[in-house]
Short mmCIF file of C-alpha atoms in Angstrom, two decimals:
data_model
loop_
_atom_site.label_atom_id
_atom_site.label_comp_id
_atom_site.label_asym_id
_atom_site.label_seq_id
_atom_site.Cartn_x
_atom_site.Cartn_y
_atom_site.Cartn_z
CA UNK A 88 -37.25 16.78 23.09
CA UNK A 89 -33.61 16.79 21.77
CA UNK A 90 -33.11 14.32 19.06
CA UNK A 91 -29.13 15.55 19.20
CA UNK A 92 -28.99 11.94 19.39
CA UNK A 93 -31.17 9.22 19.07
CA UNK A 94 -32.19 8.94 22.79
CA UNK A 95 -35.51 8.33 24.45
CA UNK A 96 -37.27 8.28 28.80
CA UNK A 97 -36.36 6.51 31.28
CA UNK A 98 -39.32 4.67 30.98
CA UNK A 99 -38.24 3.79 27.34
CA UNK A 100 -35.19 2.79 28.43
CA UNK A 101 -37.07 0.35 30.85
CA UNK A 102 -38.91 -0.76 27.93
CA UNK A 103 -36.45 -1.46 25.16
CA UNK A 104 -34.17 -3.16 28.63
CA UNK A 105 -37.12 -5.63 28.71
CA UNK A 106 -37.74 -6.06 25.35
CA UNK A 107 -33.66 -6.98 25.12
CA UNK A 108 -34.71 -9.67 28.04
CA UNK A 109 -37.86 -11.02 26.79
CA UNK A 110 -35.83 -11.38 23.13
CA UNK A 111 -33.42 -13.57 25.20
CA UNK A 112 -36.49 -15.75 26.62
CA UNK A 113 -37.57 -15.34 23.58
CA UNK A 114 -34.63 -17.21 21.43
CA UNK A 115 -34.60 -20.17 24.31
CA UNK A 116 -37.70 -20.56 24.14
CA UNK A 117 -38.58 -20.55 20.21
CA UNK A 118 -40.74 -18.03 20.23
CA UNK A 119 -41.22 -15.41 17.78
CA UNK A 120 -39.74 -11.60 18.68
CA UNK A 121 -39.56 -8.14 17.28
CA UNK A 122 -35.66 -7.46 16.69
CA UNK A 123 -34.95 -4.43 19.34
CA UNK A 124 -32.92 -2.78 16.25
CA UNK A 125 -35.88 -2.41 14.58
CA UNK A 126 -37.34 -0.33 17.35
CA UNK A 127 -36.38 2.70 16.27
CA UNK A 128 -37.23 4.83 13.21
CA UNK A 129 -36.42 8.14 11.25
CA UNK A 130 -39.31 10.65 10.11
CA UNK A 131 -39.47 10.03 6.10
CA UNK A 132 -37.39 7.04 6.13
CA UNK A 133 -38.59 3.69 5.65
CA UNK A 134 -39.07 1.37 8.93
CA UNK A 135 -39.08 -2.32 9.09
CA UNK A 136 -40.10 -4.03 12.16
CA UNK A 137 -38.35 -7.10 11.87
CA UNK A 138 -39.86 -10.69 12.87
CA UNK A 139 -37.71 -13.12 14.10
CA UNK A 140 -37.37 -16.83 15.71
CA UNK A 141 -40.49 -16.82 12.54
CA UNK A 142 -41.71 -20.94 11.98
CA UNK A 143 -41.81 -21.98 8.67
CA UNK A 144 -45.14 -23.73 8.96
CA UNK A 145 -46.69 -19.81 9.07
CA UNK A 146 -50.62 -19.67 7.83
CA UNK A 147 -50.93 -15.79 8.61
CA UNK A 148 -49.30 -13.35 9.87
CA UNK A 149 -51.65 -10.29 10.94
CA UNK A 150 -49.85 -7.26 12.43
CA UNK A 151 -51.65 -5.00 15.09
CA UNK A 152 -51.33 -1.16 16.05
CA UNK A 153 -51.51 -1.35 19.74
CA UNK A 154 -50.73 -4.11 22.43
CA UNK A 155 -54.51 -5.27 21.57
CA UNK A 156 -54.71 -8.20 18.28
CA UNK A 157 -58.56 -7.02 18.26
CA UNK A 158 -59.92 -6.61 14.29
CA UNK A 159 -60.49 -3.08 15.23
CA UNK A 160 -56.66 -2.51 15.94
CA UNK A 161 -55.19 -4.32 12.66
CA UNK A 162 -53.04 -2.75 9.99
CA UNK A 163 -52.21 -5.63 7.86
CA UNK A 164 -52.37 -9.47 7.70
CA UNK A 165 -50.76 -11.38 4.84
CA UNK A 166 -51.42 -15.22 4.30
CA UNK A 167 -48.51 -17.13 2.28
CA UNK A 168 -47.93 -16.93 -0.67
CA UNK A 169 -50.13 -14.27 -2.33
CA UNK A 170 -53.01 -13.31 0.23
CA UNK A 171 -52.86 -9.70 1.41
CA UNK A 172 -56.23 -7.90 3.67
CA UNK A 173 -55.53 -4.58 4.29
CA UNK A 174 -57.19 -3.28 8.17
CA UNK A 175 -58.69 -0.77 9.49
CA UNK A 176 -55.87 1.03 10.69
CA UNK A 177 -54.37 0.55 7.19
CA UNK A 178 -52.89 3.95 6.23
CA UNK A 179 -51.39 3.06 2.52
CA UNK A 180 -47.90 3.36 3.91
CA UNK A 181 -47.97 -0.18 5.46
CA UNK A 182 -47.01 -3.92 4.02
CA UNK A 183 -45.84 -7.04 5.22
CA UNK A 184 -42.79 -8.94 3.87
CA UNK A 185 -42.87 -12.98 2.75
CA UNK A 186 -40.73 -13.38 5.69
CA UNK A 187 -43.70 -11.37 8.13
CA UNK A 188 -41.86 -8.33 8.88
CA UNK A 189 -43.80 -5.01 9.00
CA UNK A 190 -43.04 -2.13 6.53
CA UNK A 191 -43.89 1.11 7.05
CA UNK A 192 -42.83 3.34 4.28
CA UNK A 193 -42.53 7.50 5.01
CA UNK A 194 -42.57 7.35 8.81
CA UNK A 195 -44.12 9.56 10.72
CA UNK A 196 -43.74 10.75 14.08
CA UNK A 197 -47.17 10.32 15.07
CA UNK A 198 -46.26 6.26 13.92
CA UNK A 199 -44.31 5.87 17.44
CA UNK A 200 -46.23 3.63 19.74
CA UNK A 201 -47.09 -0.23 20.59
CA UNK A 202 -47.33 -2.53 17.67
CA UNK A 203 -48.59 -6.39 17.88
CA UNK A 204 -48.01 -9.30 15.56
CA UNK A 205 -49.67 -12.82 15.07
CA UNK A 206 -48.61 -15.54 14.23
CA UNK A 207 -50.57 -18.56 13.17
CA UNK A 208 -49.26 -21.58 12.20
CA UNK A 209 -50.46 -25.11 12.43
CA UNK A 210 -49.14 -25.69 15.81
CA UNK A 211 -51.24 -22.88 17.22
CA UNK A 212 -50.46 -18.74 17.44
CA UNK A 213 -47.92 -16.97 18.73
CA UNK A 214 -48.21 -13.02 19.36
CA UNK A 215 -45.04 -10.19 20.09
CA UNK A 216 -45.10 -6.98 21.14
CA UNK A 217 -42.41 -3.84 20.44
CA UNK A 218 -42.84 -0.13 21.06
CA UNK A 219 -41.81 1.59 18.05
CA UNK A 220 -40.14 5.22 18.26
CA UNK A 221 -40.02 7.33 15.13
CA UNK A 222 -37.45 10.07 15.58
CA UNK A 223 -37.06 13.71 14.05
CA UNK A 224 -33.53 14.38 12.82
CA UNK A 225 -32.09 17.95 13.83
CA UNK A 226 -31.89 20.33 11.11
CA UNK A 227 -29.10 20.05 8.14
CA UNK A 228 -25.54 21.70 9.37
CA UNK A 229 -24.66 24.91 8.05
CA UNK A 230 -21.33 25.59 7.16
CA UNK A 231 -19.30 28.58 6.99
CA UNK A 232 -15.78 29.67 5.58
CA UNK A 233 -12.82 32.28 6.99
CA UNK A 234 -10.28 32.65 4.43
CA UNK A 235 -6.61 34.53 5.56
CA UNK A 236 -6.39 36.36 1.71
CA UNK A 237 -7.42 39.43 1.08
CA UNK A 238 -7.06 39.06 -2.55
CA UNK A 239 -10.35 38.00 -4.51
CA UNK A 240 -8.54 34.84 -4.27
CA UNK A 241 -6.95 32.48 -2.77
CA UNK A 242 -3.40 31.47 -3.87
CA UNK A 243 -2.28 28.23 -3.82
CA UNK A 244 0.61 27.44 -0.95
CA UNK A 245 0.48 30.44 0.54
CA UNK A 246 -3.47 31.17 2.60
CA UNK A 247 -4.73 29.00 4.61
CA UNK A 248 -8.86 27.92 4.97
CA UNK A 249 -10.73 27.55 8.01
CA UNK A 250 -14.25 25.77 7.28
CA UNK A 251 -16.63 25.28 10.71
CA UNK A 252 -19.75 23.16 10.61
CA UNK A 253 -22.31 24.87 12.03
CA UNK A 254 -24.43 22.09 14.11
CA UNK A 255 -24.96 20.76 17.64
CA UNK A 256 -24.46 17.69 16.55
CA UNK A 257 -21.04 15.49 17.97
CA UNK A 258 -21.19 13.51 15.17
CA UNK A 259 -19.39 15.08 12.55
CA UNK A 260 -17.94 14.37 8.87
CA UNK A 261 -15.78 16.24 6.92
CA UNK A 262 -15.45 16.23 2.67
CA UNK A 263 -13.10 17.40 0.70
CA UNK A 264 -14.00 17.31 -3.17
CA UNK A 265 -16.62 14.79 -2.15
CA UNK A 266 -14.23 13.00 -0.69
CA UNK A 267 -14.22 12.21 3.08
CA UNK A 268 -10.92 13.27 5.02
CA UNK A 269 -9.65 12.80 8.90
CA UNK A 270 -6.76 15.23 8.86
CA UNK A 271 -3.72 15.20 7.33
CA UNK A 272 -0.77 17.12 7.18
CA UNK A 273 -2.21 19.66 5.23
CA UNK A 274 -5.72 19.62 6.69
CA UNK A 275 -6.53 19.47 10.80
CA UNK A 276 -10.01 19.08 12.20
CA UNK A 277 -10.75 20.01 15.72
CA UNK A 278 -11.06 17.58 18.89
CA UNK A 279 -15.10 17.71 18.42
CA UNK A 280 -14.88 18.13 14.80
CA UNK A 281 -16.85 21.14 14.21
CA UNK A 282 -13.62 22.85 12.30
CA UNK A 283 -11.22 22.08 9.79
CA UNK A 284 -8.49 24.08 8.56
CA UNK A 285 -6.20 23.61 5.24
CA UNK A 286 -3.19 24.98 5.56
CA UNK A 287 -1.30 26.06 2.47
CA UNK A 288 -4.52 25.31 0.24
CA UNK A 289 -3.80 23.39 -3.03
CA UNK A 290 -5.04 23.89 -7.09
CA UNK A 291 -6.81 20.75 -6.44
CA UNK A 292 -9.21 21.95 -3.40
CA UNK A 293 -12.26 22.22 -4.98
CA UNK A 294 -14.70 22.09 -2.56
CA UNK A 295 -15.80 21.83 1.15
CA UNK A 296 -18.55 19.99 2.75
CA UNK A 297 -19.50 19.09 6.16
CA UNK A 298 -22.13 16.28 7.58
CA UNK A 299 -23.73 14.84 10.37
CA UNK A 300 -24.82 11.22 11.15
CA UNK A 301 -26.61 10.85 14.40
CA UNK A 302 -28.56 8.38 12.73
CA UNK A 303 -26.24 4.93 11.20
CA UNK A 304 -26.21 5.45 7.55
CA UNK A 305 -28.18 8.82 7.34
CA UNK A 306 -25.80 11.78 6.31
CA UNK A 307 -27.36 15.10 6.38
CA UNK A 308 -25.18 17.57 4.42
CA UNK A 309 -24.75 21.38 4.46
CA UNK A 310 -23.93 23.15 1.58
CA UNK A 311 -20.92 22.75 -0.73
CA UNK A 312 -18.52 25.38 -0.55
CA UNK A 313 -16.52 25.96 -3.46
CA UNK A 314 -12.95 27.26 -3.36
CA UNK A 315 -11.20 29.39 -6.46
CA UNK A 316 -7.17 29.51 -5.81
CA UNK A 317 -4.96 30.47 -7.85
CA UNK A 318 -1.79 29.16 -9.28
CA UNK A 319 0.98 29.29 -11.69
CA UNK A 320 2.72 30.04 -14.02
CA UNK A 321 5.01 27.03 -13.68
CA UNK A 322 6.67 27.39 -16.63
CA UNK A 323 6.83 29.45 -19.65
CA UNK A 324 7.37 27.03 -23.49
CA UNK A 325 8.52 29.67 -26.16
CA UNK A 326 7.89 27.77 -29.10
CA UNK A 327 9.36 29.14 -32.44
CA UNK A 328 9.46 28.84 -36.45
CA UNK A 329 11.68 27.92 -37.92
CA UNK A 330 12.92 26.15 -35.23
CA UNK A 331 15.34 27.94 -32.61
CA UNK A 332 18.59 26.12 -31.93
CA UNK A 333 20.12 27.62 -28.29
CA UNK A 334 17.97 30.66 -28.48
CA UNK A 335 19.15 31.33 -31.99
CA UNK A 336 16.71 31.50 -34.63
CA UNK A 337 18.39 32.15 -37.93
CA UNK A 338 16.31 33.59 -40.76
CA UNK A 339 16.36 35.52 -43.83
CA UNK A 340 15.71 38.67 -44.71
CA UNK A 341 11.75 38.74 -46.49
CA UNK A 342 10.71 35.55 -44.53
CA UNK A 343 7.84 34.27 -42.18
CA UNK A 344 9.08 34.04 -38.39
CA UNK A 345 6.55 33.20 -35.62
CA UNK A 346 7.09 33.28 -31.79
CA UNK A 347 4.40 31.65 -29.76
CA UNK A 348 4.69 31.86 -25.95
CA UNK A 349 2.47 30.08 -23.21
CA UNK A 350 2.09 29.81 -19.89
CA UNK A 351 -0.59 27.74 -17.72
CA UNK A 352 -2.32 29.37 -14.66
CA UNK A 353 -5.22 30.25 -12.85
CA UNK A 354 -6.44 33.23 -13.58
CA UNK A 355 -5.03 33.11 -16.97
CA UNK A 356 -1.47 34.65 -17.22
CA UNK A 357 -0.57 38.38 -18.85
CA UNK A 358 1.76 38.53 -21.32
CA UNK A 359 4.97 40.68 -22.23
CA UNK A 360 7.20 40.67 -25.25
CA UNK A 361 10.32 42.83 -25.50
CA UNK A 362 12.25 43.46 -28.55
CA UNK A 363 15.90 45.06 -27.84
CA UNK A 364 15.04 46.36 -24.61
CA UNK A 365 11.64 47.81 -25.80
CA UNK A 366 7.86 47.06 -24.82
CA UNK A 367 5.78 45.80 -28.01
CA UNK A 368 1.49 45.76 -27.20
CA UNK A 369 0.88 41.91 -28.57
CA UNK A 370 -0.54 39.13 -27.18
CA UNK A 371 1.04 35.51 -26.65
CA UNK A 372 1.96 34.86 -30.58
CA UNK A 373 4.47 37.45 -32.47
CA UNK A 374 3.99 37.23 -36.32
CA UNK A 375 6.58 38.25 -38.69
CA UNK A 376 5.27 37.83 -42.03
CA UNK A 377 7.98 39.83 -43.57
CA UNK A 378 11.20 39.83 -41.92
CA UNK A 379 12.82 42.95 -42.18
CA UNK A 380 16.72 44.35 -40.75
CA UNK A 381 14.86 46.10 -37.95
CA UNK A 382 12.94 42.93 -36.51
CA UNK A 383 16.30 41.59 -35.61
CA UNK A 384 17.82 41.35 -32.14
CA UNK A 385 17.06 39.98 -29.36
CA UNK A 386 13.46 38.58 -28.32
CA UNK A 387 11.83 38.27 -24.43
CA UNK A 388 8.47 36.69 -23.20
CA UNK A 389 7.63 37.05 -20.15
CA UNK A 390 4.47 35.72 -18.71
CA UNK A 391 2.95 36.72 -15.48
CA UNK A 392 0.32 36.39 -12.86
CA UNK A 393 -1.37 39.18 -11.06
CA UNK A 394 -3.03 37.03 -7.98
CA UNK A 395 0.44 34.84 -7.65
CA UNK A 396 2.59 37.88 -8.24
CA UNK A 397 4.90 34.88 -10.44
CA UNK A 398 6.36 35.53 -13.34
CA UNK A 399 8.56 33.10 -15.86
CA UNK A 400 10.58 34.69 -19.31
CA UNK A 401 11.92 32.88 -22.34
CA UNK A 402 14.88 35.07 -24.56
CA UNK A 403 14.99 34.20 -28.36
CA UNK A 404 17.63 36.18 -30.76
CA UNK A 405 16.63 36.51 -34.43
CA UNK A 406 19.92 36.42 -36.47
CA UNK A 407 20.74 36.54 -40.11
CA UNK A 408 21.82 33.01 -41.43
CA UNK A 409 25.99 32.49 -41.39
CA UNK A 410 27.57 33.71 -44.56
CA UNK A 411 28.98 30.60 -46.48
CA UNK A 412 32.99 30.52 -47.64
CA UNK A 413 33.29 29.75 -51.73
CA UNK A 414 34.16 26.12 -52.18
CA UNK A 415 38.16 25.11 -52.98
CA UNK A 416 38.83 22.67 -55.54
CA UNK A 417 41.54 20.58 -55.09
CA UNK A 418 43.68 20.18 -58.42
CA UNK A 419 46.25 16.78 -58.76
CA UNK A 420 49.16 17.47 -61.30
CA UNK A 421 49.52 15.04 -64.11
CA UNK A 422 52.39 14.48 -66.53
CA UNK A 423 52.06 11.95 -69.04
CA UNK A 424 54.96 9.55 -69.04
CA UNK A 425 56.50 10.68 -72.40
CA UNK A 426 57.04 14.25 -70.81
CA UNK A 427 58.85 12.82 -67.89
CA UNK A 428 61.37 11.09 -70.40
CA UNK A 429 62.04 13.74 -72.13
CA UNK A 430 62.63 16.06 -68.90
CA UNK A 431 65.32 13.42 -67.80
CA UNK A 432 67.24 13.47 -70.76
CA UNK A 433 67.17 17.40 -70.99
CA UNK A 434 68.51 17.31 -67.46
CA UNK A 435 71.22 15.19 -68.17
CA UNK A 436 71.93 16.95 -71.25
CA UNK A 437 71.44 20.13 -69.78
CA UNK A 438 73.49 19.22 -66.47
CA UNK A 439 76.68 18.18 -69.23
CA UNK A 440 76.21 21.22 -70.44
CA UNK A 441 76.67 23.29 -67.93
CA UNK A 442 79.78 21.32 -66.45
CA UNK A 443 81.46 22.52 -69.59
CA UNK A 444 80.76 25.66 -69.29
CA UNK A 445 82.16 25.84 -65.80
CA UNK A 446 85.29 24.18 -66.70
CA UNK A 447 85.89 26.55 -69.69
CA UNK A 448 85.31 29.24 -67.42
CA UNK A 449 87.58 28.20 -65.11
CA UNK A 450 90.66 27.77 -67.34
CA UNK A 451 89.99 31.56 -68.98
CA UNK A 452 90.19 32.69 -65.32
CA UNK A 453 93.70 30.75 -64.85
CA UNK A 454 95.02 32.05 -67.66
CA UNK A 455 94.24 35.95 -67.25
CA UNK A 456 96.26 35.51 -63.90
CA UNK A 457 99.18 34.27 -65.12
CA UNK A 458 99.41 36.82 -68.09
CA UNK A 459 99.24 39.41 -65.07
CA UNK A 460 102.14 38.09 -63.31
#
């Protein structure tokens, strides 16, 4: 029998058609029913057979295996509030609920068949009948994974993932990081489900899962596929001491420098550092504990990822500190105020002076000419 979905014979068919009929009589009437939801069961699952239209002047409730209430056929009967007789066709899996519905707890498929229940109450008994089918869920789905990188991985934006759920089954749900999806624009899933492809996967794509449900509120899982992609660098921080002020560090001769460069990426990034145009074998961190004339110049980091093929630099240039002009003192002049009496009145001495001198020298020139005529 194909249990693709939960599906049963004709005949059943007939029988749970009834069953929906007589629980319509049933509810006019008053008189107690087996719910037709409860009609159906899953192999190691729990089944209740629920009682309704139940009175609430109940004495006992005694439930049957069969469409015969003989002693001979009885599982369980339970008498409010605390009275409980196990049957002879008790198995240990079996109980019956305050409100008289049946238990059975691990079903098994040998469990499908008639089952009867009675009902006394002070008013008389009332009995029910409901054929019970205990189904066998399909297998769990496989799952299986076609990737379009070569690479040992897969790198973020640029391959694609195409997941298919390997299972008959049309019922079909998809997870993403535990997470259940129904498309996107990134992810598409097929008209009956079975595939979904990620286009341009993402750092944050974990993991893949698929399920089935032919059964309300039973998932049955595959596997979880994991997915490694790569990513990054996205940036490269150079960060520097002392501190670099628009990629000039300035330091003395003789004293500690330290370049520390770092980039983030899966797998973990490779890193570079080039000192005037020339390859140095160091890690991430450059140590000068003694700076000397030949570490100066010009500094590049370059960080880089093999499975990205990305790669980000940062330039630094180690300089000697600017040379500092001597300081100028600015001098005011300052004459006391008896020196600037006694440099008027030789000025106006001295200016007297000299206008005698020119007039004397004047009237010697005068004279000389007329003693020449």
């Amino acid at each position: 029998m194909d249990f693709s979905r939960p599906s049963c014979s004709p005949w059943r068919r007939l029988t749970l058609l009834a069953s929906l009929l007589t629980c319509g009589i049933c509810q006019a009437s008053g008189q107690i029913f087996i719910s037709p939801d409860s009609l159906m069961g899953v192999e190691n699952f729990r089944t209740i057979l629920t009682l309704e239209n139940v009175p609430e002047d109940v004495l006992e409730y005694s439930w049957y295996r069969g469409t015969d209430n003989s002693t001979g056929n009885m599982i369980f009967s339970y008498k409010p509030p605390n009275t409980r007789h196990p049957g002879p066709l008790y198995s240990g899996r079996e109980n019956v609920t305050r409100t008289g519905s049946l238990v059975v707890k691990m079903s098994a498929l040998n469990d499908t068949g008639n089952y009867t229940v009675q009902v006394d109450t002070s008013n008389g008994t009332q009995t029910a009948t409901g054929w019970l089918e205990i189904i066998k869920l399909r297998d769990d789905p496989g799952i299986s994974v076609n990737v379009s990188a070569n690479a040992s991985m897969l790198v973020e934006g640029m391959d694609s993932v195409v997941a298919n759920c390997l299972t008959n089954s049309s019922n079909i749900k998809w997870y993403v990081n535990f997470v259940p999806t129904s498309g996107s624009n990134r992810m598409t899933i097929s008209p009956d489900g079975k595939t979904l492809v990620i286009h341009g996967v993402s750092r944050y794509d974990h993991s893949l899962q698929c399920a089935i449900e032919d059964v309300p509120e039973i998932l049955q899982r595959s596997d979880m596929i994991s997915l490694t992609v790569a990513y990054g660098p996205d940036y490269v921080s150079l960060l520097t001491e002392p501190y670099a002020f628009n990629g000039v560090l300035r330091a003395v001769i003789g004293s500690y420098v330290q370049l520390e460069c770092t980039g983030y990426s899966r797998p973990v990034v490779q890193y570079h550092w080039i000192h005037n145009d020339s390859l140095l074998s160091i890690s991430e961190n450059l140590t000068l504990p003694s700076l000397s004339w030949e570490q100066m110049g010009s500094y590049r980091c370059i960080v880089e990822n093999l499975e990205t093929q990305l790669a980000f630099y940062r330039d630094v240039t180690i300089q000697p500190p600017l040379s500092r002009p001597l300081p100028t003192v600015k001098r005011e002049l300052y004459i006391p105020g008896y020196l600037v009496i006694i440099l008027i009145i030789l000025a106006t001495t001295g200016g007297a002076y000299m206008c005698r001198v020119l007039v004397y020298a004047l009237q010697l020139s005068c004279s000389r000419r007329r003693n020449l005529s």
